[in-house]
mmCIF file of C-alpha atoms and ligand atoms in Angstrom:
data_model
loop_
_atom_site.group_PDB
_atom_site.id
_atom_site.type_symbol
_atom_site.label_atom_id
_atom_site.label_comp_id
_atom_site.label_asym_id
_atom_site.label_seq_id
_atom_site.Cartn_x
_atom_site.Cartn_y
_atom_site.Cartn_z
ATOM 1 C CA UNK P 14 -4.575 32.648 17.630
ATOM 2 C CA UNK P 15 -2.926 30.606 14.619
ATOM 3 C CA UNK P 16 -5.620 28.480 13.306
ATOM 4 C CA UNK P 17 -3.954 24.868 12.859
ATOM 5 C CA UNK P 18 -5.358 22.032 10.915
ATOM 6 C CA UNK P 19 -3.854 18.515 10.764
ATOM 7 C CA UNK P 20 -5.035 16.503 7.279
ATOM 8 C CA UNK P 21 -3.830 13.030 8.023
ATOM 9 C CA UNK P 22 -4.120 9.957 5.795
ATOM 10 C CA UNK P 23 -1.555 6.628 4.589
ATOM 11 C CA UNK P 24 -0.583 8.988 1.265
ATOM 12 C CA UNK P 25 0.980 5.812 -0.062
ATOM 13 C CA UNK P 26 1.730 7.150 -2.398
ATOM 14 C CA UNK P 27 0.734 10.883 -2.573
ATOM 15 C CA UNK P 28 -1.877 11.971 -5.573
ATOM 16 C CA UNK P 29 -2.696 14.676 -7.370
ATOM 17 C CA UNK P 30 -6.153 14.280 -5.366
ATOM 18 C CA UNK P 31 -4.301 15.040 -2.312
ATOM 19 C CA UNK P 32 -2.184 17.871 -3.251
ATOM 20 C CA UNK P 33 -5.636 19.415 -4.386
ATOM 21 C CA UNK P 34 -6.939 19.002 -0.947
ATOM 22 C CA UNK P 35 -3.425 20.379 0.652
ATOM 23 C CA UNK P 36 -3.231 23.327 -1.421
ATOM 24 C CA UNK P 37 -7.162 24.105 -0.960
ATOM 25 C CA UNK P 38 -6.905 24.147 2.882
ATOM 26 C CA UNK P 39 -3.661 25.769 2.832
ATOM 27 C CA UNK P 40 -5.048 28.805 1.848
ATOM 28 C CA UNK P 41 -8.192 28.581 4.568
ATOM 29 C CA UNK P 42 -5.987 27.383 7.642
ATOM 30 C CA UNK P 43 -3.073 29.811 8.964
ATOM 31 C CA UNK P 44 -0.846 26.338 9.128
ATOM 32 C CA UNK P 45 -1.488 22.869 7.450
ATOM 33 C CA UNK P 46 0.071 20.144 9.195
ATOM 34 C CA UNK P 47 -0.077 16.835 6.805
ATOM 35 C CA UNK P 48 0.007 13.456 9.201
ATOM 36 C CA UNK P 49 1.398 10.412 7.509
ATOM 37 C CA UNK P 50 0.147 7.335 9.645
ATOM 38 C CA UNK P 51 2.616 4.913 10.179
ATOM 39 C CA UNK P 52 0.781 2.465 12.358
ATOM 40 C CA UNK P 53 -2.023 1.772 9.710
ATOM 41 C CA UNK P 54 -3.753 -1.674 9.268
ATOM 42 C CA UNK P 55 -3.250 -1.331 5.801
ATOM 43 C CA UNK P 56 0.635 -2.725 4.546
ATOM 44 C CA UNK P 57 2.263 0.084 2.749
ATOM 45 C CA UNK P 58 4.146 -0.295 -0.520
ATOM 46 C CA UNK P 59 6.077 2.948 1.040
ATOM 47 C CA UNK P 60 7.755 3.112 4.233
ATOM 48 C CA UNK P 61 6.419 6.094 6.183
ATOM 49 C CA UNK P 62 9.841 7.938 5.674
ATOM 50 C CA UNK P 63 9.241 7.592 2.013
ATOM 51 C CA UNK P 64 6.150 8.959 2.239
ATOM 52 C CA UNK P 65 6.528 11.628 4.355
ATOM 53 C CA UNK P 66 10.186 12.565 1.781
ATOM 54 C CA UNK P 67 7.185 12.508 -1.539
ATOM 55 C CA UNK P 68 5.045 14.860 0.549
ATOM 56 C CA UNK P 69 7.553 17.724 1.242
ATOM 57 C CA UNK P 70 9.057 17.934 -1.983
ATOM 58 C CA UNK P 71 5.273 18.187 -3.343
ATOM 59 C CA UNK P 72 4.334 20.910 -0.426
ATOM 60 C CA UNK P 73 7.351 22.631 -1.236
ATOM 61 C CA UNK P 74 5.403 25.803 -2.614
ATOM 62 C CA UNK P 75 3.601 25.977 0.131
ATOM 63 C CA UNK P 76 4.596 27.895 3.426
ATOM 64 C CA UNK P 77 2.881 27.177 5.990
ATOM 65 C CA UNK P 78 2.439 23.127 5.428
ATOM 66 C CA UNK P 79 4.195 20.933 7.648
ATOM 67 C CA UNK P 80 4.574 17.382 6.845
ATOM 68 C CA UNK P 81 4.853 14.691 9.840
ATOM 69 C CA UNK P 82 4.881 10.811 10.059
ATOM 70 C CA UNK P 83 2.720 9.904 13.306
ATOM 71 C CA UNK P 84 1.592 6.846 15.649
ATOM 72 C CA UNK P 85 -1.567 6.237 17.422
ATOM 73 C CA UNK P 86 -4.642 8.095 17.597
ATOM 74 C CA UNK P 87 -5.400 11.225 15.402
ATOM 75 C CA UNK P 88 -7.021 13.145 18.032
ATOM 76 C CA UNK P 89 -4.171 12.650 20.256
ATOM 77 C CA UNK P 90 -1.089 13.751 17.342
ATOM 78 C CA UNK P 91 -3.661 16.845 16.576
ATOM 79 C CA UNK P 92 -3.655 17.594 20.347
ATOM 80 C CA UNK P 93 -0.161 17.686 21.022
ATOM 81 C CA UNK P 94 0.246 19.862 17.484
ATOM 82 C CA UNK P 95 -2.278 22.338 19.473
ATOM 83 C CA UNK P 96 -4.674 21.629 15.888
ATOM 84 C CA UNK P 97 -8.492 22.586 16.722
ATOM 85 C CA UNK P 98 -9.389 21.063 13.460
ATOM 86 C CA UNK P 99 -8.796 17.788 11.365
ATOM 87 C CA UNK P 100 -9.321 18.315 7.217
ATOM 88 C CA UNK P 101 -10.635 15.202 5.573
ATOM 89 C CA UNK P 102 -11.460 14.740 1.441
ATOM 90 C CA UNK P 103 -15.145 13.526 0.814
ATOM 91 C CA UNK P 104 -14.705 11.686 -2.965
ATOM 92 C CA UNK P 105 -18.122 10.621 -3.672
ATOM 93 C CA UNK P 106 -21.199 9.158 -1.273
ATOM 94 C CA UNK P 107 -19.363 5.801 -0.415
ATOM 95 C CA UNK P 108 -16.748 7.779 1.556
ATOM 96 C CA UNK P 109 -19.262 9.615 3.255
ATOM 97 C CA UNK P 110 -20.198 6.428 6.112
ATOM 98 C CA UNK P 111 -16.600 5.833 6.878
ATOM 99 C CA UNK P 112 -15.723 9.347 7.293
ATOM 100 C CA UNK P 113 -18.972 10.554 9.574
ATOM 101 C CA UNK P 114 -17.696 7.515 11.857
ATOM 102 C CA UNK P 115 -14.806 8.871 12.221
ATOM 103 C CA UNK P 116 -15.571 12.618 12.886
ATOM 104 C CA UNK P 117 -18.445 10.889 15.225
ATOM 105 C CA UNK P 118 -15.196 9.077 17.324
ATOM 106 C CA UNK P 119 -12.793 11.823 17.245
ATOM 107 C CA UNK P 120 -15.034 14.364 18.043
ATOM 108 C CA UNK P 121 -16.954 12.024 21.147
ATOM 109 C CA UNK P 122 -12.907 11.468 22.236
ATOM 110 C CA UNK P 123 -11.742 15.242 21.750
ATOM 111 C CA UNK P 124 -14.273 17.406 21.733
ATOM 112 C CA UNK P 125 -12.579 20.644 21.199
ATOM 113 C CA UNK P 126 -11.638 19.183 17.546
ATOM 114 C CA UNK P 127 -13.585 19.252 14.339
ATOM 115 C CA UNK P 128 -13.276 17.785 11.332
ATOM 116 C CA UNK P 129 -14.001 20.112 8.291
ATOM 117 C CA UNK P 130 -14.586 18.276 5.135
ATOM 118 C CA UNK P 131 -13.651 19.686 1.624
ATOM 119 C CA UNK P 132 -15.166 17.941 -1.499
ATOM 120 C CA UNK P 133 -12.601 16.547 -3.583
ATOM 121 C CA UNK P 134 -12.290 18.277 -7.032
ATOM 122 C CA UNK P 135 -14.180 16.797 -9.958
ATOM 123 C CA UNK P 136 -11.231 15.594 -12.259
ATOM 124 C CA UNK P 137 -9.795 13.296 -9.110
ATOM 125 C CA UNK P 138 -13.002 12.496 -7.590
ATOM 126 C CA UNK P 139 -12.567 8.614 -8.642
ATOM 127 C CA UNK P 140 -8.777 8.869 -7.435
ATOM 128 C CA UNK P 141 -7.286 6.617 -5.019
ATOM 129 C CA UNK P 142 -3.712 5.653 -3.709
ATOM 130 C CA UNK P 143 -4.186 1.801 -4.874
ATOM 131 C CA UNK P 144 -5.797 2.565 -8.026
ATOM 132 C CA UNK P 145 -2.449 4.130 -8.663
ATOM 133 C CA UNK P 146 -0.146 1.527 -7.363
ATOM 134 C CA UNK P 147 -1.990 -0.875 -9.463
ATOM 135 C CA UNK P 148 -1.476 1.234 -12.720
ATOM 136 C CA UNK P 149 2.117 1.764 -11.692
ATOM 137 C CA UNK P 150 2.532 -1.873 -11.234
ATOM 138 C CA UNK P 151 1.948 -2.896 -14.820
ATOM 139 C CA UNK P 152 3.295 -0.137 -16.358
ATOM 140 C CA UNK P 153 0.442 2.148 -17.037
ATOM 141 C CA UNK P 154 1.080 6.058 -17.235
ATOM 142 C CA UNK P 155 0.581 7.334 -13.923
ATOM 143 C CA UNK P 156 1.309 11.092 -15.167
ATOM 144 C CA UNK P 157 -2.053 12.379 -14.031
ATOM 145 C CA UNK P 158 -2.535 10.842 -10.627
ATOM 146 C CA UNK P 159 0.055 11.797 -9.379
ATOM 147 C CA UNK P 160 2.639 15.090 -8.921
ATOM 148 C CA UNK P 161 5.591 14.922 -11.497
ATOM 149 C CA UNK P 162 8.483 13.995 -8.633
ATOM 150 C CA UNK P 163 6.468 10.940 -7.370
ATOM 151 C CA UNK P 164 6.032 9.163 -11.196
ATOM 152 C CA UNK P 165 9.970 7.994 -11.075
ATOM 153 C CA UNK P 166 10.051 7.264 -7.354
ATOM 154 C CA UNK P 167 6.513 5.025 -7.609
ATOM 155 C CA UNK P 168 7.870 3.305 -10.654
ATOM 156 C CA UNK P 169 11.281 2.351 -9.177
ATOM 157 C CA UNK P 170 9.367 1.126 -5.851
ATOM 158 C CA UNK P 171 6.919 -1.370 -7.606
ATOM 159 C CA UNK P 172 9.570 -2.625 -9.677
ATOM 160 C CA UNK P 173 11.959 -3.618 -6.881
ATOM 161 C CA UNK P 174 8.844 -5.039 -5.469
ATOM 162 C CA UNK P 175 8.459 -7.194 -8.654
ATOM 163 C CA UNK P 176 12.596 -8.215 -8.430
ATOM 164 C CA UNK P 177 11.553 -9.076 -4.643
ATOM 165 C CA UNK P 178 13.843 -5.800 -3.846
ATOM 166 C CA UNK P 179 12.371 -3.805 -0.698
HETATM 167 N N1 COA X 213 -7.447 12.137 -3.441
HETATM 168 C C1 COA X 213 -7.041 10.919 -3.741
HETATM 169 N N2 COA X 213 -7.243 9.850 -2.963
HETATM 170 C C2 COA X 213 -7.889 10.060 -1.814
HETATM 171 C C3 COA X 213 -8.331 11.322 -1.418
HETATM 172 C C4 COA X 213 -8.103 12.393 -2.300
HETATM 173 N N3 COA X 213 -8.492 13.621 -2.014
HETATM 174 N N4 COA X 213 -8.936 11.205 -0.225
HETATM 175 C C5 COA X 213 -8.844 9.923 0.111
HETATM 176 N N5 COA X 213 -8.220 9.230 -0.837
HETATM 177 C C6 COA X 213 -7.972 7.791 -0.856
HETATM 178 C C7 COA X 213 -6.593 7.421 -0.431
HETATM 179 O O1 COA X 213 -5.712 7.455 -1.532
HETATM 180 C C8 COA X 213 -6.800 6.029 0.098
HETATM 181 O O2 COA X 213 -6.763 5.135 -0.979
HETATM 182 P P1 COA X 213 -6.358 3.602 -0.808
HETATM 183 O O3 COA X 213 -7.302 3.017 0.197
HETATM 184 O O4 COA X 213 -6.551 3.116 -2.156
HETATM 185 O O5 COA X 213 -4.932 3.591 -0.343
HETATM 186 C C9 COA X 213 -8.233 6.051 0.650
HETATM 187 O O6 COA X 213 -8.842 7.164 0.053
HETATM 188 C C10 COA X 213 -8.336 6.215 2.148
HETATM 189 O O7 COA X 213 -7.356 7.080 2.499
HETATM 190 P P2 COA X 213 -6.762 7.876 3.632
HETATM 191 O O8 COA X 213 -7.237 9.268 3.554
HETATM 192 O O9 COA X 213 -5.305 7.670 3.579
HETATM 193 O O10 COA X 213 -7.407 7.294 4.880
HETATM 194 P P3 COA X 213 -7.129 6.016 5.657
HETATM 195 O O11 COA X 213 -8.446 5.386 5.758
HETATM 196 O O12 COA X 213 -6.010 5.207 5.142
HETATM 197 O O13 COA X 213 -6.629 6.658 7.021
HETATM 198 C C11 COA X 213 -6.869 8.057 8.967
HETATM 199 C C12 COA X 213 -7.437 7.569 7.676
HETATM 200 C C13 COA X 213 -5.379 8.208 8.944
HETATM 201 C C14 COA X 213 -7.466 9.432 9.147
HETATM 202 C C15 COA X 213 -7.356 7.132 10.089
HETATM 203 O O14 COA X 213 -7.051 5.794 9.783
HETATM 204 C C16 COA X 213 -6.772 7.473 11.446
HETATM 205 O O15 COA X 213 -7.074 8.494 11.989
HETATM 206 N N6 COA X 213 -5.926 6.605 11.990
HETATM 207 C C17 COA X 213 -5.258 6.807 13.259
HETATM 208 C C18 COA X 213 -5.887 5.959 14.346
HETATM 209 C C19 COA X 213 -7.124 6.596 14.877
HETATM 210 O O16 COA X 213 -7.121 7.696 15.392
HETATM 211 N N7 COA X 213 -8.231 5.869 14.747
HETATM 212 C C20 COA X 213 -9.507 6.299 15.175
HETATM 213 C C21 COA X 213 -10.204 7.025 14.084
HETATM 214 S S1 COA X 213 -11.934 6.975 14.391
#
């Protein structure tokens, strides 16, 4: 039986933290199915379209990941994928709460799914999607946060944003 994992998130935009975690689990999963959210409490500077577009042209190496945009719960976009497990990034102790309540939830709501935790490499341990936006926004080099292909695509979004362009 294929062994499929789902590793959801908002990727807004993707990182180099990420891709780290993607290409780590690719090789321990048969088939790596990356989950944008698009129903997230958080506003994104990226529309989930965008987001989903950075992903596979950074996954592009990779065979047997799968990016997808999804809506409601986790559990229930992992069931429907047939994915026994979901892959989460632990950065450092203060993600470690949020991310135990959540296995916690998913697990007490599906309990046929598991979440499998990889530590997050050292170099992007202190990474995080808004740290990046921010640098992006006032012009700071974003070269190693983030894969090559995003850098022109995060620039051009955040300064339409500044013009008041969408
Ligand atoms: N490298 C770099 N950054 C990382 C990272 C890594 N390896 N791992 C996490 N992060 C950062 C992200 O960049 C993001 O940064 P930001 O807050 O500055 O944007 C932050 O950690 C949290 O990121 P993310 O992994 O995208 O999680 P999230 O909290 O936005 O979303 C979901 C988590 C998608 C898994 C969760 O909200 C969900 O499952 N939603 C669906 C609804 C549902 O089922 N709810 C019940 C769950 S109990």
């Amino acid at each position: 039986m294929e062994r499929i994992a789902v590793y959801p998130g908002s990727f807004d935009p993707v990182t180099l933290g990420h891709l780290d975690i993607i290409e780590r689990s690719a090789k321990i999963f048969d088939k790596i199915i990356v989950g944008v959210l698009n129903n997230n409490s958080k506003i994104p500077l990226f529309s989930a379209e965008e987001r989903v577009s950075m992903l596979v042209e950074v996954t592009k190496h990779l065979e047997n990941v799968q990016v997808m945009a999804f809506e409601g719960l986790l559990v229930d976009f992992a069931s429907q994928l047939h994915a026994s497990v979901i892959i989460r990034g632990l950065r450092a102790v203060t993600d470690f709460e949020y991310e135990l309540q959540m296995a916690q939830t998913n697990r007490i709501m599906q309990g046929n799914i598991d979440t499998f935790f990889l530590t997050t490499s050292l170099e992007y341990s202190y990474l995080s999607s808004s740290v990046v936006r921010e640098v992006a926004k006032f012009g700071g080099d974003v070269a190693k946060f983030v894969p090559a292909s995003v850098i022109p695509v995060l620039y051009k979004k955040v300064r339409r944003k500044e013009d008041g362009i969408k």
